[in-house]
XYZ file of C-alpha atoms in Angstrom:
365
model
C 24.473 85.442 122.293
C 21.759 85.438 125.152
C 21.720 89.124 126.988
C 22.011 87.122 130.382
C 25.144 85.073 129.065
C 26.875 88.627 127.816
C 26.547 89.534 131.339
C 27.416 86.384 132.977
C 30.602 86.116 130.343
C 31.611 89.381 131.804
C 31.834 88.611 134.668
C 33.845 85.632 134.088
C 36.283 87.222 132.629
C 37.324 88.922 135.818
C 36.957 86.030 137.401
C 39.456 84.181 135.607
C 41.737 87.150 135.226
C 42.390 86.550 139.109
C 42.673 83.162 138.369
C 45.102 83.288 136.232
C 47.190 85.318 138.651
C 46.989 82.380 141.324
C 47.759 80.041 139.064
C 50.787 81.461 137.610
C 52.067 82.740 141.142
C 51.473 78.952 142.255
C 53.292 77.451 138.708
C 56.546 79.908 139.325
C 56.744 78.642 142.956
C 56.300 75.113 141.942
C 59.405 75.437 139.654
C 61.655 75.805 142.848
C 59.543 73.768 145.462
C 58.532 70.031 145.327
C 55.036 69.769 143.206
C 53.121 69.455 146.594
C 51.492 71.371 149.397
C 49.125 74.616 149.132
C 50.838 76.171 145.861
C 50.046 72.469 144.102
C 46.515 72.517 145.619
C 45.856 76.180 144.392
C 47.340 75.330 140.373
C 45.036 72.398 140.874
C 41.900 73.980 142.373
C 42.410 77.002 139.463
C 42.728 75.039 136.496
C 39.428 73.269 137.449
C 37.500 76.176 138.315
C 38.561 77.448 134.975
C 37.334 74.070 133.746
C 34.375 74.040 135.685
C 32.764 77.959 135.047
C 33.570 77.297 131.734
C 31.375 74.523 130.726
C 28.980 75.828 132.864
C 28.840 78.730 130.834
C 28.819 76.907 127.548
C 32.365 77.786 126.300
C 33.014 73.444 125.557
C 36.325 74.929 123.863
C 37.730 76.569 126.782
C 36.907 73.597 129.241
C 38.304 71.325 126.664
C 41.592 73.440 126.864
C 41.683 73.799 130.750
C 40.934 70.196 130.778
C 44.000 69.355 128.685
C 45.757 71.905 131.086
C 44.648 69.454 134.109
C 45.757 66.494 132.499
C 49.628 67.708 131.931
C 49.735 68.773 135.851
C 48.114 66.369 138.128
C 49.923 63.246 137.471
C 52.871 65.241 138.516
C 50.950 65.769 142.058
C 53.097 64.714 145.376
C 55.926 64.632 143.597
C 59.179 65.383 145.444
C 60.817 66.936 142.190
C 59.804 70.549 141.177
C 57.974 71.354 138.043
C 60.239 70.666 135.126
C 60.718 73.575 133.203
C 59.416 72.952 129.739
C 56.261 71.677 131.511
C 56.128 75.517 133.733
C 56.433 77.313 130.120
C 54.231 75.272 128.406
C 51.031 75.952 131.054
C 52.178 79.532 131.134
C 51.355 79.889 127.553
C 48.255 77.763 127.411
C 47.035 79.935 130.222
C 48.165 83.213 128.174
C 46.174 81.801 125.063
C 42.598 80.704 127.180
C 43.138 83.758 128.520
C 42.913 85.798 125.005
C 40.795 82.917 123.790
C 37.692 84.018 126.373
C 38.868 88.154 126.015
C 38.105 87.421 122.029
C 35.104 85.925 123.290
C 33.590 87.943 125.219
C 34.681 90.775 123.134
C 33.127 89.150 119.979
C 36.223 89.260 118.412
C 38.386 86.916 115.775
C 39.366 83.441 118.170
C 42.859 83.000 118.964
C 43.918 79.302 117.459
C 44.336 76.922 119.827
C 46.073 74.012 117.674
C 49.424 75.035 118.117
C 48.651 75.268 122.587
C 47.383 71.784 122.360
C 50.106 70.552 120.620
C 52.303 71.900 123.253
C 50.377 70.658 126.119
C 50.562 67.166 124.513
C 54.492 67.443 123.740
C 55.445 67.804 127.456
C 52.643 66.129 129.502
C 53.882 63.144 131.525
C 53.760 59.658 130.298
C 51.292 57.593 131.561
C 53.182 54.973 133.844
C 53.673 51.314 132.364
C 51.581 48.719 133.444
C 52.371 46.045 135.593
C 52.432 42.434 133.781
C 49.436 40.960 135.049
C 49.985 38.459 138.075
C 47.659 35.774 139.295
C 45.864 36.664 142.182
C 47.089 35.743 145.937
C 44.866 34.813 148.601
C 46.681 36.774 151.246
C 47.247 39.689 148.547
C 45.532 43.267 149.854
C 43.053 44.414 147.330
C 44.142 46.907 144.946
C 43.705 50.761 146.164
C 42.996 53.171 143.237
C 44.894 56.592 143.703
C 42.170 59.497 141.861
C 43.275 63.084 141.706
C 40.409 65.183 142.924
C 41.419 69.074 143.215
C 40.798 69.668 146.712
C 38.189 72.341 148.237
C 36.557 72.538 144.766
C 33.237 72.393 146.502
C 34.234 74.808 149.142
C 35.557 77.142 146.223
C 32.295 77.289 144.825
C 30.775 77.996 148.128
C 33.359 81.036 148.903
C 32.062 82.538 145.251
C 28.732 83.247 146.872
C 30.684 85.627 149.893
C 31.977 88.319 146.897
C 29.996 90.404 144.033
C 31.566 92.137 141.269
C 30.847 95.617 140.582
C 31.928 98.037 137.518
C 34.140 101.266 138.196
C 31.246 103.249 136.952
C 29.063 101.985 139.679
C 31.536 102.438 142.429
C 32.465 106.642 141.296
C 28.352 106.995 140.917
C 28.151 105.686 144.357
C 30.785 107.990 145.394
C 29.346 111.232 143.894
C 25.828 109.973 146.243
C 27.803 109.714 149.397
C 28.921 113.617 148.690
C 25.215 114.060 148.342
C 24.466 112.949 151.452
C 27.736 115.275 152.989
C 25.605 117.795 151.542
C 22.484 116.857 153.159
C 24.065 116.165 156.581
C 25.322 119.955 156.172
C 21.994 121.241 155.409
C 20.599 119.291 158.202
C 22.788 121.320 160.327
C 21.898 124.921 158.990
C 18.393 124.063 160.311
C 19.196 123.169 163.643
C 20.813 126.500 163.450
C 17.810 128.433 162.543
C 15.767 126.584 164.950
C 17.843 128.172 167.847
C 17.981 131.075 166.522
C 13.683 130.656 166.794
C 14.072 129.659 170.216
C 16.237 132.765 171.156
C 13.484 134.821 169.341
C 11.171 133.130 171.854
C 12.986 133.420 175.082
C 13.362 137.242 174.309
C 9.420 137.066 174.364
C 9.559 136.099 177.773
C 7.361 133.104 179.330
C 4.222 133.632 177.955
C 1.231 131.078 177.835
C 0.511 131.484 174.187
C 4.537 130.684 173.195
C 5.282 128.084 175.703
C 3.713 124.806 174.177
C 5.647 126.094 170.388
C 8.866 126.462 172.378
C 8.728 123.032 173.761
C 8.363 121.854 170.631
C 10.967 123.178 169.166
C 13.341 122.136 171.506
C 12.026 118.895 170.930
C 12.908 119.542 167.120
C 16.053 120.797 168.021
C 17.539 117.778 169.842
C 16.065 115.502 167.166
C 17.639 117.233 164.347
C 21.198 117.245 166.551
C 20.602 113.387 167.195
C 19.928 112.704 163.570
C 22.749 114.806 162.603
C 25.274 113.162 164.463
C 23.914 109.411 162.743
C 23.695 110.530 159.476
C 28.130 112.101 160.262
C 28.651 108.420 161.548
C 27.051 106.760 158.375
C 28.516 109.551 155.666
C 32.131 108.652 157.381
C 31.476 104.788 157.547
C 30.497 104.627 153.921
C 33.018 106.915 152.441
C 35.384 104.227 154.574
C 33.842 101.280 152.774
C 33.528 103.265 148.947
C 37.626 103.812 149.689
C 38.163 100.488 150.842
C 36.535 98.813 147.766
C 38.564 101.757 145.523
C 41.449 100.638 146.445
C 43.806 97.580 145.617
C 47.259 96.642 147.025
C 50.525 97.610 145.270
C 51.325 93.553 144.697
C 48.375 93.024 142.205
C 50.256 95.268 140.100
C 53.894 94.140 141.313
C 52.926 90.286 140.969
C 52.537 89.965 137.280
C 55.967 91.535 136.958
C 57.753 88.438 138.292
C 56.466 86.719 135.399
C 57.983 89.214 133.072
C 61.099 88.647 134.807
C 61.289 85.002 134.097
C 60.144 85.163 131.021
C 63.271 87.612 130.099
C 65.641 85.311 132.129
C 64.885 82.336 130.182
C 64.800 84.217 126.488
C 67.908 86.153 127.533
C 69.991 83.577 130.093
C 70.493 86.060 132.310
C 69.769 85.617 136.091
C 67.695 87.937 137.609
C 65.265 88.507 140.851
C 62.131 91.077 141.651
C 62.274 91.850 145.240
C 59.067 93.861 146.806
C 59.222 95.496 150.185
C 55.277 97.129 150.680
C 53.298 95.245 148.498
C 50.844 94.902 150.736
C 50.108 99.201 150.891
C 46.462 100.040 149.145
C 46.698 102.439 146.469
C 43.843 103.903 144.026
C 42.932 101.852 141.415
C 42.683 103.870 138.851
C 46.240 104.852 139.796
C 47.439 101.572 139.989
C 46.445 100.749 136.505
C 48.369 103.691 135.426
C 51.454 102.317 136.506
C 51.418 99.136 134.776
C 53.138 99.988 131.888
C 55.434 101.960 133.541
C 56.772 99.297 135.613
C 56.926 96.577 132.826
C 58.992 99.164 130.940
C 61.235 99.493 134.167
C 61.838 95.875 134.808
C 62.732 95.115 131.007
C 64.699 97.863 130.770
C 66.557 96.532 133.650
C 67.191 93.015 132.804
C 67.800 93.709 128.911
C 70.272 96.912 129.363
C 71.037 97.071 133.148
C 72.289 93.494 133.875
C 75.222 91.433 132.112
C 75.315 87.622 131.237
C 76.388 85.443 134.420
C 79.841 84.517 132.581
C 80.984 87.791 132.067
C 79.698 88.826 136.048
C 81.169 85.774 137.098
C 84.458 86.366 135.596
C 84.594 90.470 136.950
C 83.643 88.599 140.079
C 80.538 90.361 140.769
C 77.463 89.162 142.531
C 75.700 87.043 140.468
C 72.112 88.124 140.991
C 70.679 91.408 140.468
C 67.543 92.982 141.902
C 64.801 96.378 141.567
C 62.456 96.949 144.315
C 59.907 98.806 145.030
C 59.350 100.678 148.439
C 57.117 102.761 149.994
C 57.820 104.801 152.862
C 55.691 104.982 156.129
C 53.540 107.043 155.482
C 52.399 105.411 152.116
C 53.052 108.103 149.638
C 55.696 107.424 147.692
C 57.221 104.551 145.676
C 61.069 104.756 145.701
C 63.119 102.471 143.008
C 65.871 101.280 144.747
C 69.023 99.595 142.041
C 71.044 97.032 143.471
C 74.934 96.542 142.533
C 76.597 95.872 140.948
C 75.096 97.902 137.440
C 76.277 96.443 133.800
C 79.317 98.324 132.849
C 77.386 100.568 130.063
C 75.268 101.892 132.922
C 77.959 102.593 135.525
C 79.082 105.539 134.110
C 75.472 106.762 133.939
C 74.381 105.816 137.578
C 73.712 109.341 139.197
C 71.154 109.872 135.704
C 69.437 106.666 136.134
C 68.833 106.587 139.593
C 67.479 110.251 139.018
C 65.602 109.603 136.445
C 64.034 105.939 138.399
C 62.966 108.694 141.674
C 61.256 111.079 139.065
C 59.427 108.701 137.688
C 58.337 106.845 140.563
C 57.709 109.578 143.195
């Protein structure tokens, strides 16, 4: 593969890794809302940038696939029904397998098969609606107005890809280490303003004197130059540590997000009813942190719905409320994450509640 295409594949990868997020935030919303509006728009606009990048980039396969993808969704488009749920699953798993299908890609690794996705796509995509007998024509009839899909913005998406640039970790902690360089420097800058009073002192103890005045008045000169450029080169340290931090840093629901679909993925294997509620999402945490606590969390919410929740007959029956849900909070300040377990617990927990809800702060403080 060309050098340039390694890179640009790279790159995509990310790309459609956020992607993919929109688009299955947008499908799981379309399951309980009308197949309209901005979440339609944004499952609409994904799945043909997906299309779109890649044929650009020479992956026929994959824009084949996303294609196919496209062709199972839009016809459903202004409908006042939400998505029907066979239709939800089967995108979710196409999207799971173009997903691996460009990670084995770009990796150079074995190709997922995509037979069995395409025969899913094909079992549950809409049928194409009869057509009418044909009629002669009238003279007063209206002519006939052809309805196209078009995925809106799709030209404005490609402009808005031009505002961002993807950089590596690597490149972000090197930059890092250079702004603590130039701490350094900005230190150092002050030690010689320093001596140069100190010079100055030596010179007023001299007295006025002909010979010393023109080298005083210099360095004074020096002096307030080296303050001045001091004080800029505080202002830019600061504002670039600010931006270096900024870029560092992702909010809590990129890693909370992805969780939901683990949710309703257990709900429909298991047939239990279940809900992921988020207070704080919106807090900035490391990334490297954040990454830590992926598995962590997936392991919480499973954990939760297989062991910590009961079918709906038997809550229904005991009366109890038939939803269950875990957040995740932070306080004020932003430091901490608390679990928080809603009742009522499946009876095989509740004898263990003061241990779980222990164990949930430890490992989430």
């Amino acid at each position: 593969m060309d050098p340039l295409l390694e890179q640009l594949l790279a790159g995509f990868v990310d790309e459609a890794q956020e992607i993919y997020d929109r688009v299955t935030r947008s499908l799981m919303e379309l399951e309980k809302s009308p197949a309209q509006g901005p979440s339609f728009d944004e499952l609409a606009r994904g799945l043909h940038t997906l299309k779109g990048s890649s044929a650009t980039l020479g992956l026929e396969e994959l824009a084949d696939f996303a294609h196919r993808m496209e062709d199972v969704v839009l016809p459903l488009r202004g409908s006042a029904q939400p998505l029907p749920g066979p239709l939800a699953d089967a995108i979710l798993k196409s999207l799971d397998c173009w997903m691996a299908r460009l990670r084995a890609t770009a990796a150079k690794a074995d190709l997922p098969d995509l037979a069995a996705s395409h025969a899913l796509l094909a079992a549950v995509k809409p049928a194409a609606p009869a057509k009418a007998a044909a009629k002669p024509a009238e003279p007063s009839a209206k002519p006939a107005e052809v309805a196209v899909d078009l995925p809106p913005a799709a030209a404005a998406n490609d402009d808005t890809q031009t505002d961002s640039w993807r950089v590596s970790t690597r490149q972000v902690i090197a930059l890092l280490h250079e702004v603590e360089r130039l701490r350094e420097v900005r230190l150092r800058l002050d030690e010689r303003r320093r001596d140069l009073e100190k010079a100055v002192l030596q010179l007023d103890r001299l007295g006025i004197q002909a010979e010393t005045a023109e080298a005083r008045a210099v360095l004074l000169g020096v002096r307030r130059a080296l303050g001045g450029d001091g004080e800029e080169a505080a202002d830019i340290v600061a504002s670039m540590e600010d931006g270096l931090k900024a870029i560092s840093t992702m909010p809590v629901r990129t890693v909370i997000d992805p969780l939901r679909r683990a949710v309703r993925d257990l709900c429909k294997a298991t047939g239990k009813q279940a809900k992921l509620s988020v207070v704080g999402a919106e807090v900035s945490l490391d990334r490297r942190a954040l990454e830590q606590l992926r598995g962590p969390l997936v392991h919480l919410v499973r954990n939760a719905v297989d062991h910590g929740l009961e079918m709906p007959d038997v809550r229904e029956a005991r009366a109890q409320v038939a939803r269950f849900a875990v957040g995740e909070q932070r306080d004020r300040a932003g430091r901490k994450i608390k679990a928080i377990v809603l009742e009522p617990l499946a009876a095989s927990f509740v004898g263990r509640k003061n241990e779980i809800v222990a164990a949930l702060r430890l490992v989430t403080r």
